[in-house]
Coordinates of C-alpha atoms and ligand atoms in Angstrom, one line a residue:
M1 CA 1.0 28.0 18.0
S2 CA 2.4 25.0 16.2
I3 CA 3.3 21.9 18.4
D4 CA 7.0 21.3 18.3
P5 CA 6.9 17.6 17.9
T6 CA 10.4 17.1 19.7
T7 CA 8.6 18.3 23.0
T8 CA 6.3 15.3 22.9
S9 CA 6.7 12.3 25.3
A10 CA 6.3 10.1 22.2
W11 CA 9.0 11.9 20.6
S12 CA 11.6 11.2 23.4
E13 CA 10.1 7.4 23.8
L14 CA 11.1 6.9 20.0
T15 CA 14.5 8.5 20.4
Q16 CA 15.0 5.8 23.0
L17 CA 13.6 3.0 20.9
A18 CA 15.7 4.0 17.9
K19 CA 18.7 3.2 20.0
T20 CA 17.9 -0.6 19.9
P21 CA 18.1 -1.6 16.1
V22 CA 15.3 -3.8 14.7
N23 CA 16.5 -6.9 13.1
L24 CA 14.2 -8.1 10.4
A25 CA 15.5 -11.6 10.3
A26 CA 15.2 -11.9 14.0
A27 CA 11.8 -10.3 14.0
F28 CA 10.2 -12.8 11.4
A29 CA 11.9 -15.9 13.1
A30 CA 10.4 -14.7 16.5
D31 CA 6.9 -14.1 15.2
E32 CA 5.5 -16.2 12.3
N33 CA 2.6 -14.0 12.0
R34 CA 4.6 -10.9 11.5
A35 CA 3.8 -10.7 7.7
A36 CA 0.0 -11.2 8.4
R37 CA -0.1 -8.8 11.3
Y38 CA 1.4 -5.9 9.3
T39 CA -0.4 -6.5 6.2
L40 CA -3.3 -3.9 5.7
R41 CA -6.1 -3.3 3.2
A42 CA -7.2 -0.1 2.1
G43 CA -9.8 -0.1 -0.7
D44 CA -8.2 -2.2 -3.3
L45 CA -4.7 -2.0 -2.0
V46 CA -2.9 -4.5 0.1
A47 CA 0.2 -3.1 1.8
D48 CA 2.6 -5.3 3.5
L49 CA 4.5 -3.2 6.0
S50 CA 6.2 -6.2 7.8
K51 CA 9.5 -5.5 6.2
N52 CA 9.8 -2.2 7.8
L53 CA 12.1 -1.6 10.8
I54 CA 9.2 -1.7 13.4
T55 CA 7.9 -3.4 16.4
D56 CA 4.8 -3.3 18.0
E57 CA 6.1 -0.8 20.7
I58 CA 7.6 1.5 17.9
I59 CA 4.0 1.6 16.3
T60 CA 2.5 2.3 19.5
Q61 CA 4.8 5.3 20.0
L62 CA 4.2 6.6 16.5
L63 CA 0.5 6.6 17.0
A64 CA 1.2 8.3 20.2
L65 CA 3.2 10.9 18.4
A66 CA 0.4 11.3 16.0
D67 CA -2.1 11.9 18.8
Q68 CA 0.2 14.2 20.7
T69 CA 0.6 16.4 17.4
Q70 CA -2.9 16.3 16.8
V71 CA -3.0 14.7 13.4
A72 CA -6.5 13.4 13.5
E73 CA -7.9 16.8 14.7
Y74 CA -5.8 18.6 11.7
R75 CA -7.3 16.0 9.3
E76 CA -10.8 16.8 10.5
R77 CA -10.1 20.4 9.9
M78 CA -8.9 19.9 6.5
Y79 CA -11.8 17.7 5.6
R80 CA -14.1 20.6 6.9
G81 CA -12.7 23.1 4.8
E82 CA -10.9 25.3 7.5
R83 CA -8.3 27.5 6.3
I84 CA -5.3 25.2 7.3
N85 CA -3.1 26.6 4.4
V86 CA -2.4 29.6 6.8
T87 CA 0.4 31.2 4.8
E88 CA -2.1 31.6 2.0
D89 CA -5.2 31.7 4.1
R90 CA -7.0 29.1 2.2
S91 CA -9.1 25.9 2.7
V92 CA -7.3 22.5 1.5
L93 CA -10.1 20.9 -0.1
H94 CA -8.9 18.4 -2.7
T95 CA -11.1 15.9 -0.8
A96 CA -14.0 17.7 -2.0
L97 CA -13.3 17.2 -5.6
R98 CA -14.1 13.5 -5.2
R99 CA -17.1 13.5 -2.9
P100 CA -20.2 12.1 -4.5
A101 CA -23.0 14.1 -5.8
G102 CA -25.5 15.1 -3.3
D103 CA -23.1 15.5 -0.4
E104 CA -22.9 18.6 1.4
L105 CA -19.9 20.8 2.4
E106 CA -20.4 24.3 2.9
V107 CA -17.4 26.7 2.4
D108 CA -18.0 30.6 2.4
G109 CA -21.8 30.2 2.0
E110 CA -21.3 27.8 -1.0
N111 CA -22.0 24.0 -1.2
V112 CA -18.6 23.1 -2.7
V113 CA -19.8 19.6 -3.7
D114 CA -22.3 20.9 -5.8
A115 CA -20.0 23.4 -7.5
V116 CA -17.5 20.4 -8.2
H117 CA -20.0 18.5 -9.8
R118 CA -21.5 21.2 -11.9
E119 CA -17.9 21.8 -13.3
L120 CA -17.1 18.0 -13.7
E121 CA -20.4 17.9 -15.7
K122 CA -19.0 20.6 -18.1
V123 CA -15.9 18.9 -18.3
F124 CA -17.4 15.6 -19.1
T125 CA -19.8 17.2 -21.8
F126 CA -16.7 18.5 -23.6
A127 CA -14.6 15.4 -23.4
T128 CA -17.8 13.3 -25.1
Q129 CA -17.9 16.0 -27.8
V130 CA -14.2 15.6 -28.4
R131 CA -14.4 11.8 -28.1
T132 CA -17.4 11.4 -30.4
G133 CA -16.2 13.8 -32.9
Q134 CA -19.0 16.3 -32.2
W135 CA -16.4 19.0 -31.4
R136 CA -14.6 19.7 -34.5
G137 CA -11.8 21.8 -35.6
V138 CA -12.1 25.1 -37.7
S139 CA -11.9 23.3 -40.9
G140 CA -14.6 20.7 -39.9
K141 CA -12.2 17.7 -39.2
R142 CA -12.5 15.8 -35.8
I143 CA -9.9 16.1 -33.3
T144 CA -7.2 13.6 -33.0
D145 CA -4.8 15.0 -30.9
V146 CA -4.9 16.9 -27.6
V147 CA -1.9 19.1 -26.5
N148 CA -1.9 19.8 -22.5
I149 CA 0.0 22.9 -21.9
G150 CA 0.7 23.4 -18.2
I151 CA 3.6 22.8 -15.5
G152 CA 3.9 21.4 -12.2
G153 CA 0.5 20.2 -10.9
S154 CA -1.0 21.4 -14.0
D155 CA 1.3 19.0 -16.0
L156 CA 2.6 16.2 -13.7
G157 CA -0.8 14.6 -12.5
P158 CA -2.7 14.6 -16.0
M159 CA 0.5 13.4 -17.7
M160 CA 1.4 10.5 -15.0
A161 CA -2.3 9.4 -15.2
Y162 CA -2.6 9.3 -19.0
E163 CA 0.4 7.1 -18.9
A164 CA -0.8 4.9 -16.0
L165 CA -4.1 4.5 -17.8
K166 CA -3.0 3.8 -21.3
P167 CA -5.0 0.6 -21.5
Y168 CA -8.2 2.6 -20.9
V169 CA -7.3 5.4 -23.3
S170 CA -9.4 6.2 -26.5
E171 CA -7.7 5.1 -29.8
D172 CA -9.1 8.0 -31.8
V173 CA -7.5 10.9 -29.5
T174 CA -3.8 11.0 -28.6
C175 CA -2.7 13.5 -25.9
H176 CA 0.5 15.2 -25.6
F177 CA 2.0 17.1 -22.6
V178 CA 4.1 20.3 -23.0
S179 CA 5.5 21.7 -19.9
N180 CA 9.0 23.0 -20.2
I181 CA 9.8 26.6 -21.2
D182 CA 12.7 25.0 -23.3
P183 CA 11.4 25.6 -26.7
S184 CA 12.4 22.1 -27.8
D185 CA 9.2 20.9 -25.9
I186 CA 6.7 22.7 -27.9
A187 CA 8.7 22.3 -31.1
D188 CA 9.2 18.7 -31.1
T189 CA 5.5 18.1 -29.8
T190 CA 3.8 20.2 -32.7
A191 CA 6.3 19.0 -35.4
H192 CA 4.3 15.7 -35.8
L193 CA 0.8 17.5 -35.4
D194 CA -1.8 18.5 -37.9
A195 CA -3.1 22.1 -36.8
E196 CA -6.5 21.1 -38.2
T197 CA -7.0 18.0 -35.9
T198 CA -5.2 19.4 -32.8
L199 CA -7.0 20.9 -29.7
V200 CA -4.8 22.5 -27.2
I201 CA -5.7 22.7 -23.3
V202 CA -4.0 25.5 -21.6
A203 CA -4.1 24.3 -18.0
S204 CA -2.9 26.7 -15.4
K205 CA -4.5 27.4 -11.9
T206 CA -3.1 31.1 -11.7
F207 CA -3.0 31.6 -15.6
T208 CA 0.2 33.6 -14.8
T209 CA 3.0 31.2 -15.1
L210 CA 5.6 32.1 -17.5
E211 CA 6.3 28.6 -19.1
T212 CA 2.7 28.0 -19.6
L213 CA 1.8 31.4 -21.1
T214 CA 4.7 31.3 -23.2
N215 CA 3.9 27.8 -24.5
A216 CA 0.4 28.7 -24.9
R217 CA 1.5 31.8 -27.2
L218 CA 3.6 29.6 -29.1
A219 CA 1.0 27.0 -29.7
R220 CA -1.4 29.6 -30.8
T221 CA 1.2 31.2 -33.3
W222 CA 1.9 27.6 -34.6
L223 CA -1.8 26.9 -34.9
L224 CA -2.7 29.9 -36.7
D225 CA 0.3 30.1 -39.0
S226 CA -0.3 26.3 -39.9
L227 CA -3.8 26.9 -40.7
R228 CA -3.1 30.2 -42.6
A229 CA -0.5 28.2 -44.5
A230 CA -2.9 25.4 -45.3
G231 CA -5.4 28.0 -46.7
V232 CA -8.0 26.9 -44.0
I233 CA -8.5 30.4 -42.5
T234 CA -8.1 33.9 -43.5
A235 CA -6.3 36.8 -41.7
D236 CA -9.4 37.9 -40.0
E237 CA -10.4 34.3 -38.6
D238 CA -7.9 34.2 -36.0
N239 CA -10.6 34.2 -33.1
T240 CA -12.7 31.7 -34.9
A241 CA -9.8 29.4 -34.9
V242 CA -8.7 29.9 -31.6
A243 CA -12.1 29.1 -30.2
R244 CA -12.3 25.7 -32.0
H245 CA -8.7 24.8 -31.1
F246 CA -8.2 26.1 -27.5
V247 CA -9.6 25.5 -24.3
A248 CA -8.3 26.7 -20.7
V249 CA -8.7 25.2 -17.3
S250 CA -8.1 27.8 -14.5
T251 CA -9.3 29.5 -11.4
A252 CA -8.7 32.9 -13.1
L253 CA -11.3 33.0 -15.9
D254 CA -10.8 36.6 -16.2
K255 CA -7.2 36.0 -17.3
V256 CA -8.4 33.3 -19.5
A257 CA -10.5 35.8 -21.5
A258 CA -7.5 38.4 -21.5
F259 CA -5.4 35.7 -23.2
G260 CA -8.0 35.3 -25.9
I261 CA -9.6 32.3 -25.0
D262 CA -13.6 32.3 -24.8
P263 CA -14.5 31.7 -21.2
N264 CA -17.3 29.6 -22.4
N265 CA -14.3 27.2 -23.4
A266 CA -12.9 27.3 -20.0
F267 CA -13.2 25.0 -17.1
G268 CA -12.8 26.3 -13.5
F269 CA -11.8 25.1 -10.2
W270 CA -10.9 26.9 -6.7
D271 CA -8.3 28.4 -4.9
W272 CA -8.8 25.6 -2.2
V273 CA -7.2 23.1 -4.5
G274 CA -3.6 23.1 -4.5
G275 CA -1.9 22.7 -7.9
R276 CA -0.2 19.4 -6.8
Y277 CA -3.6 18.1 -5.5
S278 CA -5.5 18.9 -8.8
V279 CA -5.3 15.9 -11.1
D280 CA -9.0 15.1 -9.9
S281 CA -10.3 18.5 -11.0
A282 CA -10.7 20.2 -14.3
I283 CA -7.1 20.1 -14.4
G284 CA -7.8 16.6 -15.6
T285 CA -9.6 17.4 -18.6
A286 CA -7.1 15.9 -21.0
L287 CA -7.4 12.9 -18.9
A288 CA -10.9 12.9 -19.1
V289 CA -11.0 13.2 -22.9
A290 CA -8.6 10.4 -23.0
I291 CA -10.4 7.8 -20.7
G292 CA -13.8 9.1 -20.8
P293 CA -16.3 10.5 -18.4
E294 CA -17.2 6.6 -16.9
R295 CA -13.5 5.8 -16.3
F296 CA -12.9 9.3 -14.9
R297 CA -15.6 8.7 -12.3
E298 CA -14.1 5.6 -11.3
F299 CA -11.0 7.4 -10.9
L300 CA -12.6 9.8 -8.4
T301 CA -14.3 7.0 -6.7
G302 CA -10.9 5.5 -5.9
F303 CA -9.7 8.8 -4.5
H304 CA -12.9 9.0 -2.3
T305 CA -12.4 5.3 -1.2
M306 CA -8.9 6.3 0.1
D307 CA -10.3 9.7 1.6
Q308 CA -13.1 7.5 3.6
H309 CA -10.5 4.9 4.8
F310 CA -8.1 7.8 6.1
A311 CA -11.0 9.3 8.0
T312 CA -12.4 6.4 9.3
A313 CA -10.2 3.6 9.7
E314 CA -8.8 2.7 13.1
P315 CA -5.3 4.3 13.6
K316 CA -3.7 0.6 13.8
S317 CA -5.1 -0.2 10.6
N318 CA -5.0 3.3 8.9
L319 CA -2.8 3.0 5.9
P320 CA -1.9 6.5 5.1
L321 CA -1.6 7.1 8.7
L322 CA 0.9 4.4 9.4
M323 CA 2.9 5.1 6.2
G324 CA 3.1 8.7 7.0
L325 CA 4.5 7.9 10.5
L326 CA 6.7 5.3 9.2
N327 CA 8.3 8.1 6.9
V328 CA 8.6 10.2 10.1
W329 CA 10.4 7.3 11.8
Y330 CA 12.8 7.1 9.2
V331 CA 13.6 10.6 8.7
N332 CA 13.9 11.7 12.3
F333 CA 14.8 8.7 14.3
L334 CA 16.9 6.6 11.8
D335 CA 18.5 9.5 9.7
A336 CA 17.1 8.5 6.3
H337 CA 17.4 11.4 3.7
T338 CA 15.6 9.8 0.8
H339 CA 12.8 7.5 0.0
A340 CA 12.7 5.3 -3.2
I341 CA 9.3 4.9 -5.1
L342 CA 9.8 1.6 -7.1
P343 CA 6.7 0.7 -9.2
Y344 CA 6.9 -2.6 -10.9
D345 CA 4.4 -1.5 -13.5
Q346 CA 5.6 0.2 -16.8
H347 CA 2.4 2.2 -16.9
L348 CA 3.5 4.0 -13.5
H349 CA 6.8 5.1 -15.1
R350 CA 5.9 8.8 -14.3
F351 CA 4.6 8.1 -10.8
A352 CA 7.9 9.0 -9.2
A353 CA 8.1 12.2 -11.1
Y354 CA 4.5 13.0 -10.1
L355 CA 5.2 12.1 -6.2
Q356 CA 8.3 14.3 -6.3
Q357 CA 6.2 17.4 -6.7
L358 CA 3.4 16.4 -4.2
T359 CA 5.7 15.4 -1.4
M360 CA 8.6 17.7 -1.9
E361 CA 6.8 20.9 -2.7
S362 CA 4.6 20.1 0.2
N363 CA 6.9 19.1 2.8
G364 CA 10.1 21.0 1.8
K365 CA 9.5 23.5 4.6
R366 CA 11.9 24.6 7.4
V367 CA 9.5 26.6 9.3
R368 CA 6.4 25.6 11.2
A369 CA 3.1 27.1 10.3
D370 CA 3.5 29.6 13.0
G371 CA 6.7 30.8 11.4
S372 CA 8.8 29.3 14.2
E373 CA 12.0 27.3 12.8
V374 CA 12.0 23.7 13.0
N375 CA 14.9 22.0 14.8
Y376 CA 14.4 18.5 13.3
H377 CA 14.4 17.3 9.6
T378 CA 11.2 17.7 7.5
G379 CA 10.8 16.4 4.1
E380 CA 12.8 13.6 2.4
V381 CA 13.8 13.4 -1.0
F382 CA 11.4 11.2 -3.0
W383 CA 12.7 9.5 -6.3
G384 CA 12.5 6.4 -8.1
E385 CA 12.1 4.5 -11.6
P386 CA 10.1 1.7 -12.6
G387 CA 11.3 -1.9 -12.0
T388 CA 13.5 -3.6 -13.5
N389 CA 15.1 -0.5 -14.9
G390 CA 16.0 0.9 -11.5
Q391 CA 17.5 -2.6 -10.7
H392 CA 19.9 -2.1 -13.4
A393 CA 20.9 1.4 -12.5
F394 CA 20.8 2.4 -8.8
Y395 CA 19.6 -0.5 -6.6
Q396 CA 23.2 -1.1 -6.2
L397 CA 23.4 1.6 -3.5
I398 CA 20.2 0.6 -2.0
H399 CA 21.3 -2.9 -1.4
Q400 CA 24.9 -2.3 -0.6
G401 CA 25.6 1.5 0.0
S402 CA 25.9 3.0 3.4
R403 CA 22.6 5.0 3.4
L404 CA 19.4 3.8 4.6
I405 CA 16.7 4.3 1.9
P406 CA 13.3 3.1 2.6
C407 CA 11.6 1.8 -0.4
D408 CA 7.9 1.4 -1.5
F409 CA 7.6 -1.5 -4.1
I410 CA 4.2 -1.3 -5.9
A411 CA 3.0 -4.0 -8.2
M412 CA -0.3 -5.3 -9.8
A413 CA -1.3 -8.7 -9.8
N414 CA -2.7 -8.6 -13.4
P415 CA -0.8 -7.4 -16.4
A416 CA -2.2 -5.0 -19.0
H417 CA -0.5 -7.1 -21.5
A418 CA -0.5 -10.8 -20.9
L419 CA 2.6 -11.9 -22.9
R420 CA 4.5 -15.0 -23.1
D421 CA 8.1 -15.7 -23.9
G422 CA 7.9 -19.5 -24.9
D423 CA 6.4 -21.2 -21.7
Q424 CA 7.2 -18.2 -19.6
D425 CA 4.6 -15.9 -18.6
V426 CA 6.4 -12.6 -18.7
H427 CA 4.4 -11.0 -16.0
E428 CA 5.3 -13.7 -13.7
L429 CA 9.0 -13.2 -14.5
F430 CA 8.5 -9.4 -13.9
L431 CA 6.8 -10.0 -10.6
A432 CA 9.4 -12.4 -9.3
N433 CA 11.9 -9.6 -9.3
F434 CA 9.3 -7.6 -7.3
F435 CA 9.3 -10.2 -4.8
A436 CA 13.0 -10.9 -4.9
Q437 CA 14.2 -7.1 -4.3
S438 CA 12.2 -6.7 -1.0
K439 CA 13.5 -10.3 0.2
A440 CA 17.2 -9.2 -0.7
L441 CA 16.8 -6.0 0.9
A442 CA 15.3 -7.4 4.2
F443 CA 17.4 -10.6 4.3
G444 CA 20.6 -10.0 2.6
K445 CA 23.2 -12.5 2.0
S446 CA 25.6 -13.4 4.8
A447 CA 29.4 -14.1 4.3
E448 CA 28.7 -17.6 5.1
Q449 CA 26.5 -17.8 2.3
V450 CA 28.9 -16.1 -0.1
R451 CA 31.6 -18.2 0.8
A452 CA 29.5 -21.3 0.3
E453 CA 29.4 -20.4 -3.3
G454 CA 33.3 -20.9 -3.4
T455 CA 33.9 -17.2 -3.5
A456 CA 37.6 -16.1 -3.1
E457 CA 37.9 -14.8 0.4
A458 CA 39.3 -11.4 -0.7
I459 CA 36.3 -10.5 -2.4
V460 CA 33.7 -11.9 0.2
P461 CA 33.0 -8.7 1.8
A462 CA 32.2 -7.1 -1.4
R463 CA 29.7 -9.7 -2.3
V464 CA 27.8 -9.7 1.1
F465 CA 24.3 -8.1 1.3
P466 CA 23.8 -6.6 4.8
G467 CA 20.2 -6.9 4.5
N468 CA 17.8 -5.2 7.1
K469 CA 16.8 -2.6 4.5
P470 CA 13.1 -1.6 5.0
S471 CA 10.4 -1.6 2.4
T472 CA 6.8 -1.6 1.9
S473 CA 5.0 -3.7 -0.7
I474 CA 1.7 -2.4 -2.1
M475 CA -0.4 -4.7 -4.4
A476 CA -3.7 -4.5 -6.1
A477 CA -5.5 -6.5 -8.8
R478 CA -4.8 -4.2 -11.6
L479 CA -3.9 -0.6 -12.3
S480 CA -7.7 0.4 -13.0
P481 CA -8.8 4.1 -12.8
K482 CA -10.1 3.3 -9.3
V483 CA -6.9 1.8 -8.0
L484 CA -4.8 4.7 -9.6
G485 CA -7.0 7.1 -7.5
E486 CA -6.6 5.2 -4.5
L487 CA -2.9 5.2 -4.9
I488 CA -2.4 8.7 -5.6
A489 CA -4.9 9.7 -2.6
L490 CA -2.7 7.3 -0.3
Y491 CA 0.4 9.3 -1.1
E492 CA -1.6 12.7 -0.8
H493 CA -2.5 11.6 2.9
I494 CA 0.9 10.1 3.6
T495 CA 2.2 13.5 2.8
F496 CA -0.5 15.1 4.9
V497 CA 0.4 12.9 8.0
Q498 CA 4.2 14.0 7.6
G499 CA 3.3 17.6 7.4
A500 CA 1.0 17.4 10.3
V501 CA 3.4 15.7 12.7
W502 CA 6.2 18.2 11.7
G503 CA 3.7 21.1 12.2
I504 CA 4.5 22.7 8.8
D505 CA 2.1 24.2 6.2
S506 CA 2.3 21.5 3.5
F507 CA 0.0 23.6 1.2
D508 CA 2.1 26.4 0.4
Q509 CA 5.0 26.6 -2.2
W510 CA 6.9 30.0 -1.5
G511 CA 10.3 28.2 -2.0
V512 CA 9.7 28.4 -6.0
E513 CA 9.1 32.2 -6.0
L514 CA 12.7 33.6 -5.7
G515 CA 14.0 31.6 -8.6
K516 CA 10.9 32.8 -10.8
Q517 CA 11.5 36.5 -9.8
L518 CA 15.2 36.3 -10.4
A519 CA 14.7 34.7 -13.9
S520 CA 12.6 37.6 -14.9
A521 CA 15.1 40.1 -13.5
L522 CA 17.9 38.4 -15.1
A523 CA 16.4 38.2 -18.6
P524 CA 17.4 41.6 -19.8
A525 CA 21.2 40.7 -18.8
V526 CA 20.8 37.2 -20.7
A527 CA 19.8 39.3 -23.9
G528 CA 22.9 41.3 -23.5
D529 CA 22.0 44.3 -21.7
R530 CA 25.4 45.7 -20.2
E531 CA 23.9 47.6 -17.4
A532 CA 21.8 44.7 -16.3
L533 CA 24.7 42.5 -16.4
K534 CA 27.0 44.9 -14.4
A535 CA 24.0 44.9 -11.8
T536 CA 24.1 41.3 -10.8
D537 CA 26.6 39.4 -8.5
A538 CA 29.9 38.4 -9.8
S539 CA 29.3 34.6 -10.0
T540 CA 26.2 35.0 -12.1
R541 CA 27.9 37.8 -14.3
N542 CA 30.7 35.3 -15.0
L543 CA 28.2 32.6 -15.9
I544 CA 26.1 34.9 -18.3
N545 CA 29.1 36.2 -20.0
T546 CA 30.4 32.6 -20.7
Y547 CA 26.8 31.9 -22.1
L548 CA 27.1 35.1 -24.3
Q549 CA 30.6 34.1 -25.7
L550 CA 29.2 30.5 -26.4
R551 CA 25.9 31.7 -27.9
E552 CA 26.1 31.9 -31.7
Ligands
LIG601 O1 6.0 25.4 -9.0 C1 5.1 26.4 -8.4 C2 3.7 26.2 -8.9 O2 2.7 27.2 -8.2 C3 3.1 24.7 -8.6 O3 2.7 24.7 -7.3 C4 2.0 24.4 -9.5 O4 1.5 23.5 -9.8 C5 2.6 25.2 -10.8 O5 3.5 26.2 -10.3 C6 1.8 25.5 -12.0 O6 1.0 26.6 -11.5 P1 -0.4 27.2 -12.5 O7 -1.2 25.8 -12.4 O8 -0.7 28.3 -11.8 O9 0.3 27.5 -13.8

């Protein structure tokens, strides 16, 4: 039986506490140590939680809520490899992907840590071969471009991390990421590539995903057509060419073989790794090629550092636990609907996109793990853009709109590119914006301050910033592979904590199935089959008819 969190005493206490709004300005005035007291360290990350709408009493009750919903026990069960993904009857063991070699964790009679390291070594050998030019295309040329074809967790993780770790990426190999079944994606990507020097990684946990298999077939056709047109291969050399230019990453190696990729050129992982938790498995092969085995190991160390922190830090200083509980506080007691992710680091420009799958595919659930319906809100909408682009787009609403939007600001002390504009260090200017935004959100600008600037009375209200808007600021020295691993694991565990309190299964994703089924069922109607069109509902029929009229 799942625990209904609303039946706990902590939930009742928090409901009461929410009736007395926290005033950030007053809280800082009353306690000069507030910033220090609420600043935590986890690995290389420093997180300042002091600008959240919290008091010690609220934190005490949030921790009580975690106790009463057995978050710690659930965490232990996850780390041990119990089948906590109940609707798919699977273990949830992304934490095993980053345990050091030599550790032991037995699942179904196998030491999964050994299995993880065996597979990692295969990935690293391959990555080194590509990076050193030992792996050659069918015409003997070295690989200059890698195209990762995958979607969801088989795309977002490696793509986000590739962008984030640009300063560590090899100059000899460029990675590209194709995910959308919109033919423009593969067409635009291959348009600039030379088939003789291109290697395709087909990444799919299930190896059944329509988008990925369609794109993989399109890529194969492009590759073989291009090689034939260049006179590099003859009609009977297709398999040789595919073997030199296609590798796969999957848990379904039989399906890889059926697709025509040599299983010797395939890297495996396990059903206990959720797609959105898989960037640190073989799904990260493109990233391993780009940054190399050493850096990839550092990336894994970052994850493991955060896993250890989550497992062992005292509740009061446990960053993922507290950040997850804060999200529960905002969603369930202060009526927040969304959460903004605002990295002040251009290289994290796909971080919010990555987190959208991690958080929303995980916690977008309305029944608990035992099937009972929730009577409280669960997963909030995560969204965001890197600063300062977001400032000139949607910050208006965060500052002066009517909704409460908790924000996570993320910044690195050291820039990847130290540029100066005359006397001005541009990174300092950038970070001044990072500091200014959380300050403006927390402390606002009063009517008196606006008037003092000589503002006409009629427009004073429009220029007031109410303040008291919550935010967390996360900093690290620089965006290294290790720090990126820590950041990703931090959000994995925040997501876990929220799901644990809510009693939901954060590891299944049944909500994506219906659309997939309907797309397959509607394909004949879209192709003009009158009977299929007649069989569908009136609204969809109307839309498809409109499309058929517009299609040239
Ligand atoms: O969107 C559903 C989903 O199953 C995701 O969870 C997953 O990351 C994505 O599709 C891709 O799946 P696969 O790696 O099996 O191709």
